[in-house]
PDB file of C-alpha atoms in Angstrom:
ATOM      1  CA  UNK A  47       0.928   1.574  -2.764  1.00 31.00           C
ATOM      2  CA  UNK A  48       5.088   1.531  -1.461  1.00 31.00           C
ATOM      3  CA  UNK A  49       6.656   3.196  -4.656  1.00 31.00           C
ATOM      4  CA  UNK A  50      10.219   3.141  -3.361  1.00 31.00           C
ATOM      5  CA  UNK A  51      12.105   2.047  -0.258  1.00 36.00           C
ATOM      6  CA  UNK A  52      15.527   2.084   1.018  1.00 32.00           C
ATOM      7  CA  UNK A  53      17.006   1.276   4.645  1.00 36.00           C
ATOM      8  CA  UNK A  54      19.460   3.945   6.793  1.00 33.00           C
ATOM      9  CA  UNK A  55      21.189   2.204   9.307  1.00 29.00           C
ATOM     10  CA  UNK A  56      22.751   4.140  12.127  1.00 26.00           C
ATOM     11  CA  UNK A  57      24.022   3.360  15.271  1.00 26.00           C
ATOM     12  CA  UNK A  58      25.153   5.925  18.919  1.00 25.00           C
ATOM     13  CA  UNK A  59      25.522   5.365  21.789  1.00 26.00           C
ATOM     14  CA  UNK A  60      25.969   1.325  21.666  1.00 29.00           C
ATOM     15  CA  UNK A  61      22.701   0.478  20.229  1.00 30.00           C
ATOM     16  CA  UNK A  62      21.672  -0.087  16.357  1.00 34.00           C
ATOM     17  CA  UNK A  63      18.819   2.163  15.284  1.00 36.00           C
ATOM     18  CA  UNK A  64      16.800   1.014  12.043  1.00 39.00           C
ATOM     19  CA  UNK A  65      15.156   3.149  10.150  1.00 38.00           C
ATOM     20  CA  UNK A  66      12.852   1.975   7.156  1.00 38.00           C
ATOM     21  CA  UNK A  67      12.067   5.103   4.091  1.00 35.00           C
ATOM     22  CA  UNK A  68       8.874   3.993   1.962  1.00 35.00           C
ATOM     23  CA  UNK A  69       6.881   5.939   0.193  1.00 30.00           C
ATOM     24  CA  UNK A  70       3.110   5.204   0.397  1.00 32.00           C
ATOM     25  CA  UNK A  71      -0.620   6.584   0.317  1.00 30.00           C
ATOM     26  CA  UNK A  72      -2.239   5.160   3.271  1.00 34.00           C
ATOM     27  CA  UNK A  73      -5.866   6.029   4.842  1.00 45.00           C
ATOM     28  CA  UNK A  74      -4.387   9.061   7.553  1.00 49.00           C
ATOM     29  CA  UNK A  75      -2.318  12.002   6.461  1.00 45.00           C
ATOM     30  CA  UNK A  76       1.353  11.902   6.585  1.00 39.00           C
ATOM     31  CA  UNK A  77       3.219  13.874   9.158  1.00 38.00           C
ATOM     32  CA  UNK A  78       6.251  16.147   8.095  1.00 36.00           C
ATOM     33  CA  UNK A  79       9.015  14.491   7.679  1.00 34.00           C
ATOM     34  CA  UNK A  80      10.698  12.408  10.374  1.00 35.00           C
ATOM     35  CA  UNK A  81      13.860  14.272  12.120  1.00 35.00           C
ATOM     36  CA  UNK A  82      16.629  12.131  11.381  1.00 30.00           C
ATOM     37  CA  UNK A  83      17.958  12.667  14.943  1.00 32.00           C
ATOM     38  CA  UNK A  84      14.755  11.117  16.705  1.00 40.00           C
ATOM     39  CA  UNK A  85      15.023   8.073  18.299  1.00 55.00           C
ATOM     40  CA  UNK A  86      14.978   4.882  16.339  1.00 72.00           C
ATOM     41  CA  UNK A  87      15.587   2.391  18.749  1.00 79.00           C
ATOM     42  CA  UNK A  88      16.234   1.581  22.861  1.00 77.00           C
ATOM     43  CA  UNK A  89      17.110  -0.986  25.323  1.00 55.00           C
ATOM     44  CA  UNK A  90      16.575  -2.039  28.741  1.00 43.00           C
ATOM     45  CA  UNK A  91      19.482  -1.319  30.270  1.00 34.00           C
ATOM     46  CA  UNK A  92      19.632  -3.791  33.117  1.00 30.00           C
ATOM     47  CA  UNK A  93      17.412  -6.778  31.051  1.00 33.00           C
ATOM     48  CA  UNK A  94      15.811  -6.971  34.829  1.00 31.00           C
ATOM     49  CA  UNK A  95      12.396  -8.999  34.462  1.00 38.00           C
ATOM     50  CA  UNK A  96      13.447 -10.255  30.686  1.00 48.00           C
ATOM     51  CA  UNK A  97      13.169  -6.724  29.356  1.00 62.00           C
ATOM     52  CA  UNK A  98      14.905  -6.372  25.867  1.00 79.00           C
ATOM     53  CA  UNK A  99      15.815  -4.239  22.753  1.00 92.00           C
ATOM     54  CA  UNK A 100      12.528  -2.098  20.706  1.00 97.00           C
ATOM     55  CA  UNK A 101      13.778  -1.001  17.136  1.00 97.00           C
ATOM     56  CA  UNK A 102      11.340   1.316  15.163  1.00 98.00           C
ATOM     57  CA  UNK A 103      10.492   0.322  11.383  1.00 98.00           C
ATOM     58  CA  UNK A 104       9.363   3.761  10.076  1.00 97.00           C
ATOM     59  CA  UNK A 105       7.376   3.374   6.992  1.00 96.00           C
ATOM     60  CA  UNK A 106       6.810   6.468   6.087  1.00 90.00           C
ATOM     61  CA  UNK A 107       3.370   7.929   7.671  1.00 95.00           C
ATOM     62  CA  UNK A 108       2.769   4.890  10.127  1.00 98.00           C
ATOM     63  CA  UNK A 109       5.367   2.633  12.217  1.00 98.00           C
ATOM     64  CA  UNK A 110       5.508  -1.203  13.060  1.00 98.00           C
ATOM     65  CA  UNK A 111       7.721  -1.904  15.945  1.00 98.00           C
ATOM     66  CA  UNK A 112      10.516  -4.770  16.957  1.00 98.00           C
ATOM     67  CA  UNK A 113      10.791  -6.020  20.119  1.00 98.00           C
ATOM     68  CA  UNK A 114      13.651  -8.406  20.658  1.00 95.00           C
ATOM     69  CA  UNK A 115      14.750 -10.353  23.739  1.00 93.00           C
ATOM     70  CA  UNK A 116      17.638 -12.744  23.167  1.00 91.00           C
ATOM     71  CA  UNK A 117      16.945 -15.056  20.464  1.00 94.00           C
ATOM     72  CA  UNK A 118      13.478 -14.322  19.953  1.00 96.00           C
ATOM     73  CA  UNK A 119      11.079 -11.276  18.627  1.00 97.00           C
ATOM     74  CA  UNK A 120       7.806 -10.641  18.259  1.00 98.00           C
ATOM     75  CA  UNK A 121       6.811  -7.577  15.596  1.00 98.00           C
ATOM     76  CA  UNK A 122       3.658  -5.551  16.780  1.00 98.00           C
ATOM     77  CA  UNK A 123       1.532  -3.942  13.643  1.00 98.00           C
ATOM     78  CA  UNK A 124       2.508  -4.923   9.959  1.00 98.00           C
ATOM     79  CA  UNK A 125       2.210  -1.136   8.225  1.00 98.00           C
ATOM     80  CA  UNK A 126       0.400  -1.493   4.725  1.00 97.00           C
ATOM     81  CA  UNK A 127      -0.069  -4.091   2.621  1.00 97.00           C
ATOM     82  CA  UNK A 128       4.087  -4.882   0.932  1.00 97.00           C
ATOM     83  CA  UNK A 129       5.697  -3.755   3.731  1.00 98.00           C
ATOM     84  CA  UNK A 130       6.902  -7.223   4.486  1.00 98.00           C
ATOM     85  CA  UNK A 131      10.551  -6.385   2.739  1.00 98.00           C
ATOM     86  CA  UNK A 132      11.131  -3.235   4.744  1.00 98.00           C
ATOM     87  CA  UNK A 133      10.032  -5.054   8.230  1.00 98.00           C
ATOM     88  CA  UNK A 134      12.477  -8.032   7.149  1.00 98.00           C
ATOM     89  CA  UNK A 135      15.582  -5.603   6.002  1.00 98.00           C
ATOM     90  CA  UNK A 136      15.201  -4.166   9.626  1.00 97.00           C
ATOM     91  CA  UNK A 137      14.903  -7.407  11.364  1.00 98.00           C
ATOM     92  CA  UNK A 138      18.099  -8.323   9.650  1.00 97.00           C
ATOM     93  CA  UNK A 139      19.822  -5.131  10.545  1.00 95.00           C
ATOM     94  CA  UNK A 140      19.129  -5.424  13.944  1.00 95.00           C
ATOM     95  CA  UNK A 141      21.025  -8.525  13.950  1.00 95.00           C
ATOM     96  CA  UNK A 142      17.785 -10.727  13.833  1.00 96.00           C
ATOM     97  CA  UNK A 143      15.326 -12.499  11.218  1.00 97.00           C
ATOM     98  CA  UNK A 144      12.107 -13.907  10.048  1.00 98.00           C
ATOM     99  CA  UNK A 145      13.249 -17.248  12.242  1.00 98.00           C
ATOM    100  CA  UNK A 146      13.395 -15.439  15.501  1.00 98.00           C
ATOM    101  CA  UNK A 147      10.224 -14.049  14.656  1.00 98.00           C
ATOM    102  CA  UNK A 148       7.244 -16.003  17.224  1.00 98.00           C
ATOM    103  CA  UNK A 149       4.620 -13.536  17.747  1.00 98.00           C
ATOM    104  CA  UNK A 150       3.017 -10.697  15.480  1.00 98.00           C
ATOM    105  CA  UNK A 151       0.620  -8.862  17.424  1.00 98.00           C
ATOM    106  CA  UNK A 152      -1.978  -6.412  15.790  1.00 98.00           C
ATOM    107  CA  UNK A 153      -2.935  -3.882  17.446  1.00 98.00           C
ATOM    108  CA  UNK A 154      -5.941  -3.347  15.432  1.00 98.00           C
ATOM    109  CA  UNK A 155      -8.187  -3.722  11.987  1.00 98.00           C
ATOM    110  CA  UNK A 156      -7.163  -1.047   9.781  1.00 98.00           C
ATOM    111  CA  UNK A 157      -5.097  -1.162   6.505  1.00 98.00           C
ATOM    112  CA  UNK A 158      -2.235   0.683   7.319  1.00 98.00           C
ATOM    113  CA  UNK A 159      -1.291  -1.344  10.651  1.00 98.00           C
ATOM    114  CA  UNK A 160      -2.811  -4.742   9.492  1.00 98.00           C
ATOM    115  CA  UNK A 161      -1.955  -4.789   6.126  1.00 98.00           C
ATOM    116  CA  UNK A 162       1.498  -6.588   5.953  1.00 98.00           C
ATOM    117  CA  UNK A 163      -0.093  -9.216   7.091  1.00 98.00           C
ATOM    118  CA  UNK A 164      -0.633 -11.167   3.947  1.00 97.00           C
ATOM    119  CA  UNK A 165       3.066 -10.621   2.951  1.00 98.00           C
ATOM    120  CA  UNK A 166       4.475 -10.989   6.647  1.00 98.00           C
ATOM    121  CA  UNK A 167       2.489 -14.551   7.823  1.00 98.00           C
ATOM    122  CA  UNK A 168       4.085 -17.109   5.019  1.00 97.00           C
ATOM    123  CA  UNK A 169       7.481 -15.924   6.396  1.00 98.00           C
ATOM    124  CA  UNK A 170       6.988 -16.769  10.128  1.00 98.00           C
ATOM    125  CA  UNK A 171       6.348 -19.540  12.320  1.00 97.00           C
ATOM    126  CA  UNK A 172       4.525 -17.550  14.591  1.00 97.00           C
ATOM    127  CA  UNK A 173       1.436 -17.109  16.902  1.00 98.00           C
ATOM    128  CA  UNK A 174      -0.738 -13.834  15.080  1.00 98.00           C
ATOM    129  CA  UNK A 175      -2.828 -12.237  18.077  1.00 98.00           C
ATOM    130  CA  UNK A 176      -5.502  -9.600  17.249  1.00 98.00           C
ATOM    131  CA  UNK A 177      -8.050  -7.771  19.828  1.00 98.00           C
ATOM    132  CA  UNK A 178     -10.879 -10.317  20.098  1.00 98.00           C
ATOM    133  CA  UNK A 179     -13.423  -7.393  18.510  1.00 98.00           C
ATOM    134  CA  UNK A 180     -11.104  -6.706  16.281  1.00 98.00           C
ATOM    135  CA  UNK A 181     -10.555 -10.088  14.150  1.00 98.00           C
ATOM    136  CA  UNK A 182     -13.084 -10.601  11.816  1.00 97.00           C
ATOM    137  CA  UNK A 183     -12.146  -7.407  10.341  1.00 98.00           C
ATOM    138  CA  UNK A 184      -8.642  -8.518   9.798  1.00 98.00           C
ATOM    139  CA  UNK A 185      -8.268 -10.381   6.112  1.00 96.00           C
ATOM    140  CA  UNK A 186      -6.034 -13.560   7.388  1.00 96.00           C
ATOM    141  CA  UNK A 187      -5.416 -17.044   5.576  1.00 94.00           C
ATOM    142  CA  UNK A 188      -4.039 -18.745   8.833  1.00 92.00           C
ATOM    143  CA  UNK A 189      -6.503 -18.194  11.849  1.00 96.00           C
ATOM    144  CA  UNK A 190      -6.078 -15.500  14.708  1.00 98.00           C
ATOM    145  CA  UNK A 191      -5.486 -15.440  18.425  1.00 98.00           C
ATOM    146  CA  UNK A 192      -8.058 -13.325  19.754  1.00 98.00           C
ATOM    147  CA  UNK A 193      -6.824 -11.676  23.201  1.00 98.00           C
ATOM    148  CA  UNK A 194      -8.093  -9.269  25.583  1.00 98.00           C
ATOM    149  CA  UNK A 195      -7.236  -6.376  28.316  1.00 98.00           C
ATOM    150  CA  UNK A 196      -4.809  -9.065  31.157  1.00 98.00           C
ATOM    151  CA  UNK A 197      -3.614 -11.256  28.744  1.00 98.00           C
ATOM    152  CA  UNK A 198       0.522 -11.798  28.523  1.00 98.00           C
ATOM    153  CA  UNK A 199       2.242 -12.998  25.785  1.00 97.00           C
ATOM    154  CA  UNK A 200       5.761 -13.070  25.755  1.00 96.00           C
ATOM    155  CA  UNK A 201       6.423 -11.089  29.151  1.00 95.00           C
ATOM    156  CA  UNK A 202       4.266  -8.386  27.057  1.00 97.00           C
ATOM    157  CA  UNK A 203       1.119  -6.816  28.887  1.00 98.00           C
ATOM    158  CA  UNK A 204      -2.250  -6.608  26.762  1.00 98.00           C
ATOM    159  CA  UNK A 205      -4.067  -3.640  26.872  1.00 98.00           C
ATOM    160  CA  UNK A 206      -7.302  -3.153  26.158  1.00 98.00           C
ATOM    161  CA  UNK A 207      -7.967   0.319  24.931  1.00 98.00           C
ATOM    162  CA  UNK A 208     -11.230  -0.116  22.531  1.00 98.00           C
ATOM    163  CA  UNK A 209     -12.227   3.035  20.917  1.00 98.00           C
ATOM    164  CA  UNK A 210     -10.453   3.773  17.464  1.00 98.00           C
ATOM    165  CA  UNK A 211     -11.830   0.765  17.219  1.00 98.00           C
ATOM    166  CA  UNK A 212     -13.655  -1.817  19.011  1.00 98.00           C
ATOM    167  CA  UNK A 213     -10.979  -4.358  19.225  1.00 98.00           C
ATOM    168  CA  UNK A 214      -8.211  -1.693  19.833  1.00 98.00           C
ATOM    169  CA  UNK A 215      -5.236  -2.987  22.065  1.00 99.00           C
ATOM    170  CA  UNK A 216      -2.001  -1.540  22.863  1.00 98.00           C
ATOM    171  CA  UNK A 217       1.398  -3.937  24.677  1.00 98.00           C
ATOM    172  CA  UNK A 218       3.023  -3.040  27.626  1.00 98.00           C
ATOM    173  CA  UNK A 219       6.006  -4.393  28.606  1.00 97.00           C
ATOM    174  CA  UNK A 220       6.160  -3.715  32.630  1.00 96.00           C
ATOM    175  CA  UNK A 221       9.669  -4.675  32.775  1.00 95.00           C
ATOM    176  CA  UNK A 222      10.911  -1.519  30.636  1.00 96.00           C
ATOM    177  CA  UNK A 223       7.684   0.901  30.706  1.00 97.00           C
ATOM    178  CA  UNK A 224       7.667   0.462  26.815  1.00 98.00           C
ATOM    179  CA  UNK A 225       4.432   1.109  25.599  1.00 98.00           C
ATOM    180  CA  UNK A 226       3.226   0.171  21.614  1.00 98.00           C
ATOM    181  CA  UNK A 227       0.139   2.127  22.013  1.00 98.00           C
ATOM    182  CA  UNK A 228      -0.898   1.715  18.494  1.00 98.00           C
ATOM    183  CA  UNK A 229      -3.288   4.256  17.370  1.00 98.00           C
ATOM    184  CA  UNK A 230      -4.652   4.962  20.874  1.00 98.00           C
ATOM    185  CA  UNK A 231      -1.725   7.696  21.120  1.00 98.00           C
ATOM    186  CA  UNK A 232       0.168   9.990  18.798  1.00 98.00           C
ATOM    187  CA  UNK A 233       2.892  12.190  18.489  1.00 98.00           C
ATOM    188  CA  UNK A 234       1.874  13.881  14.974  1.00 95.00           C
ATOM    189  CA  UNK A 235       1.170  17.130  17.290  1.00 93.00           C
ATOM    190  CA  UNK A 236       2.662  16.863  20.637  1.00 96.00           C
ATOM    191  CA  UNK A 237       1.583  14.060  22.657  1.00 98.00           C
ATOM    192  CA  UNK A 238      -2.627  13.309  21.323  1.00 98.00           C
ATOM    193  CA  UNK A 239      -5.332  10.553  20.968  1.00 98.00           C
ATOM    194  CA  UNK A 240      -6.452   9.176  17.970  1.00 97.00           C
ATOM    195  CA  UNK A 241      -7.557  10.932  15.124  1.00 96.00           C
ATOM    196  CA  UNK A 242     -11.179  11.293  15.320  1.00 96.00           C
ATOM    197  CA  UNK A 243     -12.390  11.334  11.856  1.00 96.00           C
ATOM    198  CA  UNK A 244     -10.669   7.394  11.732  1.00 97.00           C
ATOM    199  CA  UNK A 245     -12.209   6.533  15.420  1.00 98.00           C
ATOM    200  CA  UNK A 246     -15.123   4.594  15.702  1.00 98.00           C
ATOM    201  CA  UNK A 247     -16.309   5.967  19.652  1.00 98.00           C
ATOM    202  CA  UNK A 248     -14.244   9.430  20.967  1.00 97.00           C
ATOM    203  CA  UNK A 249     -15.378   8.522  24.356  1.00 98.00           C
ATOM    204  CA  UNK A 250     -14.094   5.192  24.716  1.00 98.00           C
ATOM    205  CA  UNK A 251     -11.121   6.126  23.174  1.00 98.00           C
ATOM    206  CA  UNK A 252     -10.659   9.288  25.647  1.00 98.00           C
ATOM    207  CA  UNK A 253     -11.162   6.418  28.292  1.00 98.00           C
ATOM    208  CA  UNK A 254      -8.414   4.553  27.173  1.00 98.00           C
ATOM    209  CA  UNK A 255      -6.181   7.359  26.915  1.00 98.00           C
ATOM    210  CA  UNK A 256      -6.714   7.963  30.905  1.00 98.00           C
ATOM    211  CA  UNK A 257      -6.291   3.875  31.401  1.00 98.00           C
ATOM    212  CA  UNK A 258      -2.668   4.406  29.704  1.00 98.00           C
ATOM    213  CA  UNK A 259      -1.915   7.384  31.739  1.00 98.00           C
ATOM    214  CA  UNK A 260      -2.294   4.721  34.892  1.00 98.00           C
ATOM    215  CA  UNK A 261       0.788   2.167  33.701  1.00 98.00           C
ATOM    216  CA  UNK A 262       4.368   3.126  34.768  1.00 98.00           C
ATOM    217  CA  UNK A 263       5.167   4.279  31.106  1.00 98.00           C
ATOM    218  CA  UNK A 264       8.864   5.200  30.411  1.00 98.00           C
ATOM    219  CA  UNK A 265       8.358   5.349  26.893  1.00 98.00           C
ATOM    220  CA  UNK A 266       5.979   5.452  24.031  1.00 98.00           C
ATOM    221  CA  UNK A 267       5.792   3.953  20.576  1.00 98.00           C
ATOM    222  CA  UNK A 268       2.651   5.899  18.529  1.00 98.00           C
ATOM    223  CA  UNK A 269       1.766   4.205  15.364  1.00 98.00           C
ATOM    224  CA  UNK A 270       1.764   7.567  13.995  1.00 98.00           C
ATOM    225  CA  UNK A 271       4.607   9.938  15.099  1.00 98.00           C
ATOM    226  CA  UNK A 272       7.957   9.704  16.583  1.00 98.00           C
ATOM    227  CA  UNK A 273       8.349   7.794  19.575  1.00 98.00           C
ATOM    228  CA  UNK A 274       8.616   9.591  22.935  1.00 98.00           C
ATOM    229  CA  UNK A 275      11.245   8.806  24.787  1.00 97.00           C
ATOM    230  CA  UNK A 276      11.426  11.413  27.524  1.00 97.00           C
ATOM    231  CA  UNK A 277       9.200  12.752  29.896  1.00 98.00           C
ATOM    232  CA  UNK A 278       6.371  10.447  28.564  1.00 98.00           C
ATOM    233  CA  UNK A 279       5.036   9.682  31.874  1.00 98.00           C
ATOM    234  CA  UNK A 280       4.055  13.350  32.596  1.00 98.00           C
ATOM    235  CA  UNK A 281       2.922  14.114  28.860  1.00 98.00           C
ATOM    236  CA  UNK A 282       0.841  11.247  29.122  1.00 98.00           C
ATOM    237  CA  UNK A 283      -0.420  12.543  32.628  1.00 98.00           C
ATOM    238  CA  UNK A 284      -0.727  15.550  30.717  1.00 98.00           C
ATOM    239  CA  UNK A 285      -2.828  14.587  27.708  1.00 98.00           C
ATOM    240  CA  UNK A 286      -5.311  12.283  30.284  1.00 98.00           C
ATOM    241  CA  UNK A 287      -6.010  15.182  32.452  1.00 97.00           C
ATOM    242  CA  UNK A 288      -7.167  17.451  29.117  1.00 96.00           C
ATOM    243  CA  UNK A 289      -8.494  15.190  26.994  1.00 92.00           C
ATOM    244  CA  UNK A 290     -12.890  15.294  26.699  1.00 82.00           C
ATOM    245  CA  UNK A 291     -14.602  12.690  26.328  1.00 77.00           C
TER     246      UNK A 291
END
């Protein structure tokens, strides 16, 4: 349950960051709390290959994440059920809105990234994609798209990285090495895999962990944990080398 919210705004080095304060109980543990330096936000700097703007919406213990190019934006995972507001406030602050919005893509089942979606869908005239193993376990009154490991949407890469669960799917974009890896990564500790107590098969998951580790990653956006922003390539490297499974 969100008991209180409120939005910081702050902006450096030319770019808006958004940051979104709830909060909640959710199904993982909550992290400490998030530095208020970290990065909230980032750009493509050249906007080569359609590349565009990510802004973080940071609710509390798990993140949902804007990606914006031009006119348009798509919003990958929808936090906990009410986090529609908070998602919505950020859009706005980022100079944006419900109307730009065109695709929400989830990238998978559970409550605390799938959620929102009750509150988010009547605001949006957009396309709702979910990992085809994943769908029937998401609670939806308008139907899904199911997609799978090739598919694009929006210039965005899907990535199938089943494991945490069997639908599991992270987006690339290859024109900015942003990667929303969902819960497939963290940063709660460093740079880790999914939490295994809330993953359905380790080894598939430690499989998808060395799949990521073979895209040209510049950055990465956990659903739990601050994104990394620097040197994410070779943590990821790293964490794929180590990991068992």
């Amino acid at each position: 349950m969100i008991t209180r919210r409120h939005l910081l705004i702050t902006a450096g080095s030319g770019l808006l960051g958004v940051t979104v304060l709830n909060t909640v109980t959710g199904c993982s543990p909550s992290p400490a709390p998030t530095d208020p330096a970290s990065p909230t936000g980032g750009a493509n700097p050249t906007g080569a290959g359609g590349g565009g703007d990510w802004k973080r919406v940071d609710l509390s213990f798990v993140s949902a994440y804007l990606l914006i190019r031009g006119d348009e934006a798509a919003v990958v995972d929808l936090g906990t059920e009410g986090s529609a507001d908070a998602i919505g406030s950020a859009l706005q602050a980022a100079g944006s809105g419900w109307g730009a919005v065109r695709h929400v893509l989830l990238t998978h089942q559970h409550p605390d990234h799938a959620g929102g979606l009750a509150g988010v869908a009547p605001r949006v005239k957009a396309a709702i994609y979910a990992g085809a193993a994943d769908v029937a376990g998401i609670t939806s009154a308008q139907p899904l798209k199911p997609v799978k490991d090739g598919d694009e949407i929006f210039g965005l890469q899907i990535i199938g990285t089943p494991g945490h669960t069997a639908g599991h799917i992270s987006v690339f974009d290859p024109a900015t090495g942003v990667l929303v890896a969902g819960d497939a990564l963290r940063t709660t500790d460093g740079l880790v895999g999914p939490d295994p107590q809330y993953t359905a098969d380790t080894v598939q998951a430690a499989a998808s962990v060395r799949k990521l580790a073979t895209l040209r990653v510049k950055t990465i956006l956990p659903g739990h944990g601050d994104p990394l922003t620097s040197g994410a390539a070779d943590a990821l490297s790293t964490l794929a080398a180590s990991i068992k499974g």
